[in-house]
DNA sequence: CGCCTTTGACCAGCGC
DNA sequence: GCGCTGGTCAAAGGCG
C-alpha cells in the first residue's frame, strides 16, 4: 500500500529558480536574530520552482525570528552585529579542510578508477529548503526520520564543518544539511531539502494522543511549516506567506544553552509532532 | 551481519 | 580562462 507513492517531487524540473550556490556572493544581510528567547527559529524558506517565472525565491519573513537566505548571511556573516568577540571556536575541530588551497600532499592516493561523482548530464535540481535554527549541542537532531550521513565539508567562515545527511529511504530524496553557527556554537542550523514520501520511521510510542494532525504525508519539516507550506501531501501551486503570527510562538522561551537536552526540551513545539522523545536510539 | 560514520577525491557552477 | 566553494559519491572501517 504505502509502498512508494509517486513522490511528485520536482513539480517543475526545468524551472529551478535558485541557482545552486548563492553563497559566494550575497551581500550578507544577516537578518536572523536568534536572540536568546527562542529555542528554535525558522531561518529561511527557499524559492519554489513551480512553473511560473513569477514565483521567485519566496522570502517571506515578517517576524524577527524568521530570516532569509541563511546561505547568504552564513557565507559572509559580517553584519558586525552578530559578531561575537569571544567566540572560542577551536579550529582544532577541523579535521580536514584545505583541499586545494595550501600545499598539496605529495604522497597518498593509491590511485583508483576515478569514475564516480555523478554524471555530467545530471543536472542538480534543488528543492525548496527550510532552515531551522535550533539551540542544541548535538547536531544530530531527531526529526523522526532516519538519516545517513553522506558527506562532511568545512564551511568557509565557519570553524565548524557542515554535515550532509540523506534520508535512508531509497524512494526518498530528502536531504538534510546540518551545520553549526559560526557565531553561536550552541546553535545548530538544520536545512531540510525535499519532502518525505513516506511515513516516519520511528513512531511515537506512548505519546500518540497528542498527534492531532499527525500528517502521515506532510511530515517533512515541522508541523508549523507544514501548515503554511504543505497543507497537502504535495506542494500546492500557491503558498501562503507565513506571515502568520503563529510562527514565532513555535519556541517557548527556553533560553537555556546549558547542555544535556537542548532541542528535546522543546521539541514538543516543533518536532514533537513528528517524533517522540526517546523513540530512536542513535 | 548489517548499518552507519568517516574520509578523500571529484565534479559542477559561478565569480573574478 | 582559471580558481574557488559547495556538493556528492564511493570505499573502508567501526560499532551495535
Ligand atoms: Zn524520507
PDB file of C-alpha atoms (C1' of nucleotides) and ligand atoms in Angstrom:
ATOM      1  CA  UNK A   1       0.000   0.000   0.000  1.00  0.00           C
ATOM      2  CA  UNK A   2       2.213   2.718   1.081  1.00  0.00           C
ATOM      3  CA  UNK A   3       4.997   1.231  -0.848  1.00  0.00           C
ATOM      4  CA  UNK A   4       6.175   4.040  -2.990  1.00  0.00           C
ATOM      5  CA  UNK A   5       3.639   6.572  -3.943  1.00  0.00           C
ATOM      6  CA  UNK A   6       4.688   8.989  -6.609  1.00  0.00           C
ATOM      7  CA  UNK A   7       6.626  11.495  -4.722  1.00  0.00           C
ATOM      8  CA  UNK A   8       5.879  14.136  -7.216  1.00  0.00           C
ATOM      9  CA  UNK A   9       8.865  15.975  -6.156  1.00  0.00           C
ATOM     10  CA  UNK A  10      10.026  18.127  -8.912  1.00  0.00           C
ATOM     11  CA  UNK A  11       6.925  19.976  -9.802  1.00  0.00           C
ATOM     12  CA  UNK A  12       8.777  21.763 -12.460  1.00  0.00           C
ATOM     13  CA  UNK A  13      12.047  20.243 -13.204  1.00  0.00           C
ATOM     14  CA  UNK A  14      13.048  22.874 -15.651  1.00  0.00           C
ATOM     15  CA  UNK A  15      12.346  25.800 -13.546  1.00  0.00           C
ATOM     16  CA  UNK A  16      14.827  25.506 -10.865  1.00  0.00           C
ATOM     17  CA  UNK A  17      14.843  29.018  -9.846  1.00  0.00           C
ATOM     18  CA  UNK A  18      17.573  29.310  -7.404  1.00  0.00           C
ATOM     19  CA  UNK A  19      20.883  28.744  -8.906  1.00  0.00           C
ATOM     20  CA  UNK A  20      22.603  26.444  -6.645  1.00  0.00           C
ATOM     21  CA  UNK A  21      25.174  28.169  -4.628  1.00  0.00           C
ATOM     22  CA  UNK A  22      24.476  31.733  -3.946  1.00  0.00           C
ATOM     23  CA  UNK A  23      26.704  32.000  -1.060  1.00  0.00           C
ATOM     24  CA  UNK A  24      29.901  33.069  -2.624  1.00  0.00           C
ATOM     25  CA  UNK A  25      28.367  36.381  -3.302  1.00  0.00           C
ATOM     26  CA  UNK A  26      25.403  37.620  -1.399  1.00  0.00           C
ATOM     27  CA  UNK A  27      25.502  40.946   0.177  1.00  0.00           C
ATOM     28  CA  UNK A  28      25.183  39.461   3.519  1.00  0.00           C
ATOM     29  CA  UNK A  29      22.229  40.622   5.333  1.00  0.00           C
ATOM     30  CA  UNK A  30      22.204  38.552   8.398  1.00  0.00           C
ATOM     31  CA  UNK A  31      18.711  39.115   9.441  1.00  0.00           C
ATOM     32  CA  UNK A  32      18.422  36.205  11.665  1.00  0.00           C
ATOM     33  CA  UNK A  33      18.417  37.345  15.185  1.00  0.00           C
ATOM     34  CA  UNK A  34      18.459  34.355  17.295  1.00  0.00           C
ATOM     35  CA  UNK A  35      18.146  36.302  20.417  1.00  0.00           C
ATOM     36  CA  UNK A  36      18.187  34.208  23.478  1.00  0.00           C
ATOM     37  CA  UNK A  37      14.499  33.789  23.735  1.00  0.00           C
ATOM     38  CA  UNK A  38      13.733  31.096  21.316  1.00  0.00           C
ATOM     39  CA  UNK A  39      14.972  27.623  21.114  1.00  0.00           C
ATOM     40  CA  UNK A  40      14.122  27.008  17.564  1.00  0.00           C
ATOM     41  CA  UNK A  41      13.951  29.516  14.835  1.00  0.00           C
ATOM     42  CA  UNK A  42      12.839  29.091  11.335  1.00  0.00           C
ATOM     43  CA  UNK A  43      15.555  30.520   9.329  1.00  0.00           C
ATOM     44  CA  UNK A  44      14.615  30.618   5.778  1.00  0.00           C
ATOM     45  CA  UNK A  45      12.498  29.304   3.071  1.00  0.00           C
ATOM     46  CA  UNK A  46      13.873  28.971  -0.350  1.00  0.00           C
ATOM     47  CA  UNK A  47      12.125  29.569  -3.576  1.00  0.00           C
ATOM     48  CA  UNK A  48       9.715  27.255  -5.169  1.00  0.00           C
ATOM     49  CA  UNK A  49      10.059  26.308  -8.704  1.00  0.00           C
ATOM     50  CA  UNK A  50       6.571  25.660  -9.801  1.00  0.00           C
ATOM     51  CA  UNK A  51       6.022  26.654 -13.317  1.00  0.00           C
ATOM     52  CA  UNK A  52       5.654  30.353 -13.264  1.00  0.00           C
ATOM     53  CA  UNK A  53       8.577  32.594 -13.539  1.00  0.00           C
ATOM     54  CA  UNK A  54       6.841  34.893 -11.233  1.00  0.00           C
ATOM     55  CA  UNK A  55       7.364  32.644  -8.379  1.00  0.00           C
ATOM     56  CA  UNK A  56      10.666  33.722  -7.126  1.00  0.00           C
ATOM     57  CA  UNK A  57      12.632  32.768  -4.178  1.00  0.00           C
ATOM     58  CA  UNK A  58       9.935  33.422  -1.752  1.00  0.00           C
ATOM     59  CA  UNK A  59      11.300  35.363   1.021  1.00  0.00           C
ATOM     60  CA  UNK A  60       8.511  35.937   3.357  1.00  0.00           C
ATOM     61  CA  UNK A  61       9.606  36.759   6.770  1.00  0.00           C
ATOM     62  CA  UNK A  62       7.735  39.093   8.858  1.00  0.00           C
ATOM     63  CA  UNK A  63       8.724  38.167  12.272  1.00  0.00           C
ATOM     64  CA  UNK A  64      12.007  38.909  13.817  1.00  0.00           C
ATOM     65  CA  UNK A  65      12.587  35.273  14.233  1.00  0.00           C
ATOM     66  CA  UNK A  66      12.476  34.454  10.635  1.00  0.00           C
ATOM     67  CA  UNK A  67      15.263  35.197   8.336  1.00  0.00           C
ATOM     68  CA  UNK A  68      16.031  34.755   4.724  1.00  0.00           C
ATOM     69  CA  UNK A  69      18.815  33.392   2.733  1.00  0.00           C
ATOM     70  CA  UNK A  70      20.590  31.889   5.528  1.00  0.00           C
ATOM     71  CA  UNK A  71      23.008  30.743   2.992  1.00  0.00           C
ATOM     72  CA  UNK A  72      23.951  34.210   2.175  1.00  0.00           C
ATOM     73  CA  UNK A  73      24.467  35.556   5.555  1.00  0.00           C
ATOM     74  CA  UNK A  74      26.186  32.456   6.545  1.00  0.00           C
ATOM     75  CA  UNK A  75      28.738  32.740   3.883  1.00  0.00           C
ATOM     76  CA  UNK A  76      29.583  36.198   4.848  1.00  0.00           C
ATOM     77  CA  UNK A  77      28.287  36.879   8.275  1.00  0.00           C
ATOM     78  CA  UNK A  78      29.760  40.226   8.502  1.00  0.00           C
ATOM     79  CA  UNK A  79      26.982  42.402   9.630  1.00  0.00           C
ATOM     80  CA  UNK A  80      29.105  43.015  12.559  1.00  0.00           C
ATOM     81  CA  UNK A  81      26.165  42.972  14.840  1.00  0.00           C
ATOM     82  CA  UNK A  82      26.279  39.311  15.439  1.00  0.00           C
ATOM     83  CA  UNK A  83      29.946  39.187  15.596  1.00  0.00           C
ATOM     84  CA  UNK A  84      30.821  37.624  18.845  1.00  0.00           C
ATOM     85  CA  UNK A  85      34.110  38.875  20.110  1.00  0.00           C
ATOM     86  CA  UNK A  86      34.757  35.962  22.279  1.00  0.00           C
ATOM     87  CA  UNK A  87      33.746  33.079  20.229  1.00  0.00           C
ATOM     88  CA  UNK A  88      36.131  30.394  21.260  1.00  0.00           C
ATOM     89  CA  UNK A  89      35.679  28.284  18.238  1.00  0.00           C
ATOM     90  CA  UNK A  90      38.546  25.919  18.451  1.00  0.00           C
ATOM     91  CA  UNK A  91      39.792  25.473  14.984  1.00  0.00           C
ATOM     92  CA  UNK A  92      41.200  22.203  16.043  1.00  0.00           C
ATOM     93  CA  UNK A  93      37.839  20.905  15.218  1.00  0.00           C
ATOM     94  CA  UNK A  94      38.700  20.981  11.636  1.00  0.00           C
ATOM     95  CA  UNK A  95      39.655  17.533  10.570  1.00  0.00           C
ATOM     96  CA  UNK A  96      40.458  18.414   7.065  1.00  0.00           C
ATOM     97  CA  UNK A  97      39.764  21.471   5.114  1.00  0.00           C
ATOM     98  CA  UNK A  98      42.232  22.604   2.631  1.00  0.00           C
ATOM     99  CA  UNK A  99      41.535  20.533  -0.421  1.00  0.00           C
ATOM    100  CA  UNK A 100      43.121  22.767  -2.904  1.00  0.00           C
ATOM    101  CA  UNK A 101      44.423  25.684  -1.150  1.00  0.00           C
ATOM    102  CA  UNK A 102      47.657  25.346   0.513  1.00  0.00           C
ATOM    103  CA  UNK A 103      50.279  22.882  -0.368  1.00  0.00           C
ATOM    104  CA  UNK A 104      49.386  19.530  -1.648  1.00  0.00           C
ATOM    105  CA  UNK A 105      50.260  16.263  -0.040  1.00  0.00           C
ATOM    106  CA  UNK A 106      52.858  14.699  -2.275  1.00  0.00           C
ATOM    107  CA  UNK A 107      52.040  11.290  -1.074  1.00  0.00           C
ATOM    108  CA  UNK A 108      48.812   9.438  -0.644  1.00  0.00           C
ATOM    109  CA  UNK A 109      46.159   8.295  -3.016  1.00  0.00           C
ATOM    110  CA  UNK A 110      46.515   4.755  -4.244  1.00  0.00           C
ATOM    111  CA  UNK A 111      45.062   5.914  -7.439  1.00  0.00           C
ATOM    112  CA  UNK A 112      41.944   4.206  -8.443  1.00  0.00           C
ATOM    113  CA  UNK A 113      39.378   4.393 -11.138  1.00  0.00           C
ATOM    114  CA  UNK A 114      38.095   7.880 -10.732  1.00  0.00           C
ATOM    115  CA  UNK A 115      34.835   7.481 -12.446  1.00  0.00           C
ATOM    116  CA  UNK A 116      32.450   8.484  -9.819  1.00  0.00           C
ATOM    117  CA  UNK A 117      30.737  11.560  -8.656  1.00  0.00           C
ATOM    118  CA  UNK A 118      27.723  11.695 -10.772  1.00  0.00           C
ATOM    119  CA  UNK A 119      27.500  12.076 -14.453  1.00  0.00           C
ATOM    120  CA  UNK A 120      27.852  15.164 -16.448  1.00  0.00           C
ATOM    121  CA  UNK A 121      24.367  15.295 -17.816  1.00  0.00           C
ATOM    122  CA  UNK A 122      22.953  15.083 -14.394  1.00  0.00           C
ATOM    123  CA  UNK A 123      21.610  18.439 -13.570  1.00  0.00           C
ATOM    124  CA  UNK A 124      21.398  19.307  -9.969  1.00  0.00           C
ATOM    125  CA  UNK A 125      17.806  20.017  -9.213  1.00  0.00           C
ATOM    126  CA  UNK A 126      17.287  21.550  -5.921  1.00  0.00           C
ATOM    127  CA  UNK A 127      14.150  21.543  -3.930  1.00  0.00           C
ATOM    128  CA  UNK A 128      12.756  24.017  -1.511  1.00  0.00           C
ATOM    129  CA  UNK A 129      14.848  24.233   1.517  1.00  0.00           C
ATOM    130  CA  UNK A 130      13.940  25.080   5.018  1.00  0.00           C
ATOM    131  CA  UNK A 131      16.422  26.033   7.587  1.00  0.00           C
ATOM    132  CA  UNK A 132      15.817  25.694  11.226  1.00  0.00           C
ATOM    133  CA  UNK A 133      17.857  27.127  13.944  1.00  0.00           C
ATOM    134  CA  UNK A 134      17.895  25.012  16.965  1.00  0.00           C
ATOM    135  CA  UNK A 135      19.817  25.545  20.073  1.00  0.00           C
ATOM    136  CA  UNK A 136      21.424  22.298  20.813  1.00  0.00           C
ATOM    137  CA  UNK A 137      24.796  20.801  21.339  1.00  0.00           C
ATOM    138  CA  UNK A 138      24.101  17.772  19.295  1.00  0.00           C
ATOM    139  CA  UNK A 139      23.940  18.331  15.605  1.00  0.00           C
ATOM    140  CA  UNK A 140      22.069  15.163  15.040  1.00  0.00           C
ATOM    141  CA  UNK A 141      18.590  16.312  15.810  1.00  0.00           C
ATOM    142  CA  UNK A 142      15.927  13.697  15.744  1.00  0.00           C
ATOM    143  CA  UNK A 143      13.134  14.515  13.424  1.00  0.00           C
ATOM    144  CA  UNK A 144      11.550  11.149  13.139  1.00  0.00           C
ATOM    145  CA  UNK A 145      13.359  10.048  10.042  1.00  0.00           C
ATOM    146  CA  UNK A 146      16.431   8.014   9.600  1.00  0.00           C
ATOM    147  CA  UNK A 147      19.341   9.802   8.010  1.00  0.00           C
ATOM    148  CA  UNK A 148      22.551   8.597   6.630  1.00  0.00           C
ATOM    149  CA  UNK A 149      25.468  10.929   6.560  1.00  0.00           C
ATOM    150  CA  UNK A 150      26.990  11.062   3.141  1.00  0.00           C
ATOM    151  CA  UNK A 151      29.448  13.846   3.441  1.00  0.00           C
ATOM    152  CA  UNK A 152      31.010  16.492   5.503  1.00  0.00           C
ATOM    153  CA  UNK A 153      32.672  19.653   4.456  1.00  0.00           C
ATOM    154  CA  UNK A 154      34.299  22.517   6.152  1.00  0.00           C
ATOM    155  CA  UNK A 155      32.472  25.728   5.633  1.00  0.00           C
ATOM    156  CA  UNK A 156      34.236  28.910   4.979  1.00  0.00           C
ATOM    157  CA  UNK A 157      33.865  31.498   7.659  1.00  0.00           C
ATOM    158  CA  UNK A 158      32.875  28.750   9.975  1.00  0.00           C
ATOM    159  CA  UNK A 159      35.114  26.733  12.188  1.00  0.00           C
ATOM    160  CA  UNK A 160      32.528  24.047  12.215  1.00  0.00           C
ATOM    161  CA  UNK A 161      32.071  21.609   9.388  1.00  0.00           C
ATOM    162  CA  UNK A 162      28.825  21.046   7.622  1.00  0.00           C
ATOM    163  CA  UNK A 163      27.338  17.594   7.575  1.00  0.00           C
ATOM    164  CA  UNK A 164      25.225  16.256   4.767  1.00  0.00           C
ATOM    165  CA  UNK A 165      22.558  13.730   5.510  1.00  0.00           C
ATOM    166  CA  UNK A 166      20.199  11.885   3.277  1.00  0.00           C
ATOM    167  CA  UNK A 167      17.043  10.005   4.094  1.00  0.00           C
ATOM    168  CA  UNK A 168      17.753   6.321   4.210  1.00  0.00           C
ATOM    169  CA  UNK A 169      14.658   5.625   2.221  1.00  0.00           C
ATOM    170  CA  UNK A 170      15.600   4.696  -1.269  1.00  0.00           C
ATOM    171  CA  UNK A 171      12.473   6.305  -2.550  1.00  0.00           C
ATOM    172  CA  UNK A 172      13.044   9.389  -0.571  1.00  0.00           C
ATOM    173  CA  UNK A 173      15.262  12.097  -1.861  1.00  0.00           C
ATOM    174  CA  UNK A 174      15.091  14.327   1.106  1.00  0.00           C
ATOM    175  CA  UNK A 175      18.352  15.732   2.209  1.00  0.00           C
ATOM    176  CA  UNK A 176      19.386  17.401   5.343  1.00  0.00           C
ATOM    177  CA  UNK A 177      22.212  19.756   5.959  1.00  0.00           C
ATOM    178  CA  UNK A 178      23.416  20.323   9.439  1.00  0.00           C
ATOM    179  CA  UNK A 179      25.890  22.877  10.463  1.00  0.00           C
ATOM    180  CA  UNK A 180      26.709  24.912  13.454  1.00  0.00           C
ATOM    181  CA  UNK A 181      26.506  28.613  13.601  1.00  0.00           C
ATOM    182  CA  UNK A 182      29.872  30.212  13.404  1.00  0.00           C
ATOM    183  CA  UNK A 183      28.764  32.835  15.813  1.00  0.00           C
ATOM    184  CA  UNK A 184      26.913  30.646  18.190  1.00  0.00           C
ATOM    185  CA  UNK A 185      28.323  27.200  18.564  1.00  0.00           C
ATOM    186  CA  UNK A 186      25.288  26.306  20.532  1.00  0.00           C
ATOM    187  CA  UNK A 187      23.033  26.944  17.616  1.00  0.00           C
ATOM    188  CA  UNK A 188      22.605  24.294  15.013  1.00  0.00           C
ATOM    189  CA  UNK A 189      21.215  25.137  11.649  1.00  0.00           C
ATOM    190  CA  UNK A 190      19.383  22.294  10.050  1.00  0.00           C
ATOM    191  CA  UNK A 191      18.388  22.704   6.465  1.00  0.00           C
ATOM    192  CA  UNK A 192      15.878  20.302   5.023  1.00  0.00           C
ATOM    193  CA  UNK A 193      15.562  19.832   1.331  1.00  0.00           C
ATOM    194  CA  UNK A 194      12.711  17.997  -0.291  1.00  0.00           C
ATOM    195  CA  UNK A 195       9.775  16.133   1.043  1.00  0.00           C
ATOM    196  CA  UNK A 196       9.488  12.717   2.506  1.00  0.00           C
ATOM    197  CA  UNK A 197       7.308  10.416   0.508  1.00  0.00           C
ATOM    198  CA  UNK A 198       6.948   8.000   3.310  1.00  0.00           C
ATOM    199  CA  UNK A 199       5.908   7.977   6.869  1.00  0.00           C
ATOM    200  CA  UNK A 200       8.237   8.470   9.726  1.00  0.00           C
ATOM    201  CA  UNK A 201      10.223   5.503  10.709  1.00  0.00           C
ATOM    202  CA  UNK A 202      10.105   5.639  14.382  1.00  0.00           C
ATOM    203  CA  UNK A 203       6.705   6.026  15.744  1.00  0.00           C
ATOM    204  CA  UNK A 204       5.640   7.852  18.802  1.00  0.00           C
ATOM    205  CA  UNK A 205       5.008   5.097  21.160  1.00  0.00           C
ATOM    206  CA  UNK A 206       3.165   6.218  24.176  1.00  0.00           C
ATOM    207  CA  UNK A 207       2.670   9.750  23.041  1.00  0.00           C
ATOM    208  CA  UNK A 208       0.388   9.348  20.132  1.00  0.00           C
ATOM    209  CA  UNK A 209      -2.531  11.014  21.723  1.00  0.00           C
ATOM    210  CA  UNK A 210      -1.221  14.400  21.127  1.00  0.00           C
ATOM    211  CA  UNK A 211      -0.882  13.911  17.450  1.00  0.00           C
ATOM    212  CA  UNK A 212      -3.983  15.697  16.465  1.00  0.00           C
ATOM    213  CA  UNK A 213      -2.917  16.436  12.970  1.00  0.00           C
ATOM    214  CA  UNK A 214      -0.386  13.765  12.551  1.00  0.00           C
ATOM    215  CA  UNK A 215       0.190  14.277   8.871  1.00  0.00           C
ATOM    216  CA  UNK A 216       1.320  10.979   7.675  1.00  0.00           C
ATOM    217  CA  UNK A 217       2.219  12.517   4.428  1.00  0.00           C
ATOM    218  CA  UNK A 218       3.085  16.004   5.288  1.00  0.00           C
ATOM    219  CA  UNK A 219       5.582  15.371   7.964  1.00  0.00           C
ATOM    220  CA  UNK A 220       8.648  16.742   6.473  1.00  0.00           C
ATOM    221  CA  UNK A 221       9.886  19.699   8.318  1.00  0.00           C
ATOM    222  CA  UNK A 222       7.734  20.835  11.089  1.00  0.00           C
ATOM    223  CA  UNK A 223       4.048  20.799  11.676  1.00  0.00           C
ATOM    224  CA  UNK A 224       4.072  24.511  11.753  1.00  0.00           C
ATOM    225  CA  UNK A 225       5.721  24.901   8.468  1.00  0.00           C
ATOM    226  CA  UNK A 226       3.604  22.198   7.045  1.00  0.00           C
ATOM    227  CA  UNK A 227       0.612  24.279   7.737  1.00  0.00           C
ATOM    228  CA  UNK A 228       1.975  27.110   5.773  1.00  0.00           C
ATOM    229  CA  UNK A 229       3.710  25.341   3.010  1.00  0.00           C
ATOM    230  CA  UNK A 230       2.469  21.819   2.933  1.00  0.00           C
ATOM    231  CA  UNK A 231      -1.196  21.730   3.672  1.00  0.00           C
ATOM    232  CA  UNK A 232      -1.258  18.802   1.347  1.00  0.00           C
ATOM    233  CA  UNK A 233       0.942  15.903   0.524  1.00  0.00           C
ATOM    234  CA  UNK A 234       2.322  17.794  -2.373  1.00  0.00           C
ATOM    235  CA  UNK A 235       3.394  21.365  -2.636  1.00  0.00           C
ATOM    236  CA  UNK A 236       0.487  23.433  -3.810  1.00  0.00           C
ATOM    237  CA  UNK A 237       0.883  25.894  -6.637  1.00  0.00           C
ATOM    238  CA  UNK A 238       0.368  28.749  -4.318  1.00  0.00           C
ATOM    239  CA  UNK A 239       1.846  29.078  -0.967  1.00  0.00           C
ATOM    240  CA  UNK A 240       0.590  31.223   1.737  1.00  0.00           C
ATOM    241  CA  UNK A 241       3.117  33.601   3.081  1.00  0.00           C
ATOM    242  CA  UNK A 242       3.892  32.597   6.584  1.00  0.00           C
ATOM    243  CA  UNK A 243       3.040  35.970   7.812  1.00  0.00           C
ATOM    244  CA  UNK A 244       1.021  34.332  10.424  1.00  0.00           C
ATOM    245  CA  UNK A 245       1.952  35.453  13.853  1.00  0.00           C
ATOM    246  CA  UNK A 246       1.954  31.898  14.986  1.00  0.00           C
ATOM    247  CA  UNK A 247       5.393  31.152  13.839  1.00  0.00           C
ATOM    248  CA  UNK A 248       7.250  32.990  16.500  1.00  0.00           C
ATOM    249  CA  UNK A 249       5.384  31.106  19.077  1.00  0.00           C
ATOM    250  CA  UNK A 250       6.961  27.964  17.933  1.00  0.00           C
ATOM    251  CA  UNK A 251       9.558  28.038  20.566  1.00  0.00           C
ATOM    252  CA  UNK A 252       8.865  28.533  24.161  1.00  0.00           C
ATOM    253  CA  UNK A 253      11.253  30.845  25.894  1.00  0.00           C
ATOM    254  CA  UNK A 254      13.621  28.228  26.998  1.00  0.00           C
ATOM    255  CA  UNK A 255      16.765  30.176  26.779  1.00  0.00           C
ATOM    256  CA  UNK A 256      18.945  27.621  28.347  1.00  0.00           C
ATOM    257  CA  UNK A 257      22.055  26.991  26.366  1.00  0.00           C
ATOM    258  CA  UNK A 258      23.255  24.744  29.023  1.00  0.00           C
ATOM    259  CA  UNK A 259      23.616  21.244  27.775  1.00  0.00           C
ATOM    260  CA  UNK A 260      22.007  17.914  28.082  1.00  0.00           C
ATOM    261  CA  UNK A 261      18.661  18.010  26.373  1.00  0.00           C
ATOM    262  CA  UNK A 262      18.564  21.177  24.418  1.00  0.00           C
ATOM    263  CA  UNK A 263      16.281  20.640  21.496  1.00  0.00           C
ATOM    264  CA  UNK A 264      14.349  17.880  23.054  1.00  0.00           C
ATOM    265  CA  UNK A 265      13.267  20.210  25.694  1.00  0.00           C
ATOM    266  CA  UNK A 266      11.012  21.999  23.340  1.00  0.00           C
ATOM    267  CA  UNK A 267      10.558  19.567  20.559  1.00  0.00           C
ATOM    268  CA  UNK A 268       7.011  19.274  21.541  1.00  0.00           C
ATOM    269  CA  UNK A 269       6.535  22.510  19.767  1.00  0.00           C
ATOM    270  CA  UNK A 270       8.461  21.698  16.687  1.00  0.00           C
ATOM    271  CA  UNK A 271       9.398  18.128  16.266  1.00  0.00           C
ATOM    272  CA  UNK A 272       7.235  16.831  18.948  1.00  0.00           C
ATOM    273  CA  UNK A 273       4.583  16.085  16.439  1.00  0.00           C
ATOM    274  CA  UNK A 274       6.851  14.243  14.198  1.00  0.00           C
ATOM    275  CA  UNK A 275       8.995  12.389  16.527  1.00  0.00           C
ATOM    276  CA  UNK A 276       8.656  11.281  20.019  1.00  0.00           C
ATOM    277  CA  UNK A 277      11.355  11.782  22.561  1.00  0.00           C
ATOM    278  CA  UNK A 278      13.387   8.721  23.023  1.00  0.00           C
ATOM    279  CA  UNK A 279      11.943   6.750  20.192  1.00  0.00           C
ATOM    280  CA  UNK A 280      15.109   6.353  18.214  1.00  0.00           C
ATOM    281  CA  UNK A 281      18.361   5.209  19.523  1.00  0.00           C
ATOM    282  CA  UNK A 282      21.259   6.600  17.611  1.00  0.00           C
TER     283      UNK A 282
ATOM    284  C1'  DC B   1      25.962  -9.401   9.915  1.00  0.00           C
ATOM    285  C1'  DG B   2      24.145  -5.087   8.842  1.00  0.00           C
ATOM    286  C1'  DC B   3      24.060  -0.339   9.066  1.00  0.00           C
ATOM    287  C1'  DC B   4      26.066   3.888   9.582  1.00  0.00           C
ATOM    288  C1'  DT B   5      30.137   7.015  10.055  1.00  0.00           C
ATOM    289  C1'  DT B   6      34.258   8.615   8.360  1.00  0.00           C
ATOM    290  C1'  DT B   7      37.491  10.440   4.851  1.00  0.00           C
ATOM    291  C1'  DG B   8      39.347  11.689   0.280  1.00  0.00           C
ATOM    292  C1'  DA B   9      38.623  12.811  -4.204  1.00  0.00           C
ATOM    293  C1'  DC B  10      35.974  14.614  -7.998  1.00  0.00           C
ATOM    294  C1'  DC B  11      32.660  17.435 -10.314  1.00  0.00           C
ATOM    295  C1'  DA B  12      29.785  21.312 -11.493  1.00  0.00           C
ATOM    296  C1'  DG B  13      28.567  26.076 -11.101  1.00  0.00           C
ATOM    297  C1'  DC B  14      29.896  30.692 -10.501  1.00  0.00           C
ATOM    298  C1'  DG B  15      32.986  34.535  -9.755  1.00  0.00           C
ATOM    299  C1'  DC B  16      36.688  37.198 -10.964  1.00  0.00           C
TER     300       DC B  16
ATOM    301  C1'  DG C   1      40.403  31.073 -18.575  1.00  0.00           C
ATOM    302  C1'  DC C   2      41.415  29.955 -14.027  1.00  0.00           C
ATOM    303  C1'  DG C   3      40.272  29.415  -9.299  1.00  0.00           C
ATOM    304  C1'  DC C   4      37.208  28.593  -5.566  1.00  0.00           C
ATOM    305  C1'  DT C   5      33.457  26.615  -2.971  1.00  0.00           C
ATOM    306  C1'  DG C   6      29.878  23.650  -2.331  1.00  0.00           C
ATOM    307  C1'  DG C   7      28.023  19.375  -3.057  1.00  0.00           C
ATOM    308  C1'  DT C   8      28.136  14.336  -3.880  1.00  0.00           C
ATOM    309  C1'  DC C   9      29.954   9.694  -4.339  1.00  0.00           C
ATOM    310  C1'  DA C  10      32.465   5.801  -3.112  1.00  0.00           C
ATOM    311  C1'  DA C  11      35.333   2.663  -0.183  1.00  0.00           C
ATOM    312  C1'  DA C  12      36.760   1.276   4.220  1.00  0.00           C
ATOM    313  C1'  DG C  13      36.210   0.961   8.945  1.00  0.00           C
ATOM    314  C1'  DG C  14      33.721   0.850  13.216  1.00  0.00           C
ATOM    315  C1'  DC C  15      30.019  -0.152  16.102  1.00  0.00           C
ATOM    316  C1'  DG C  16      25.803  -2.338  17.671  1.00  0.00           C
TER     317       DG C  16
HETATM  318 ZN1  LIG D   1      12.408  10.357   3.730  1.00  0.00          ZN
END
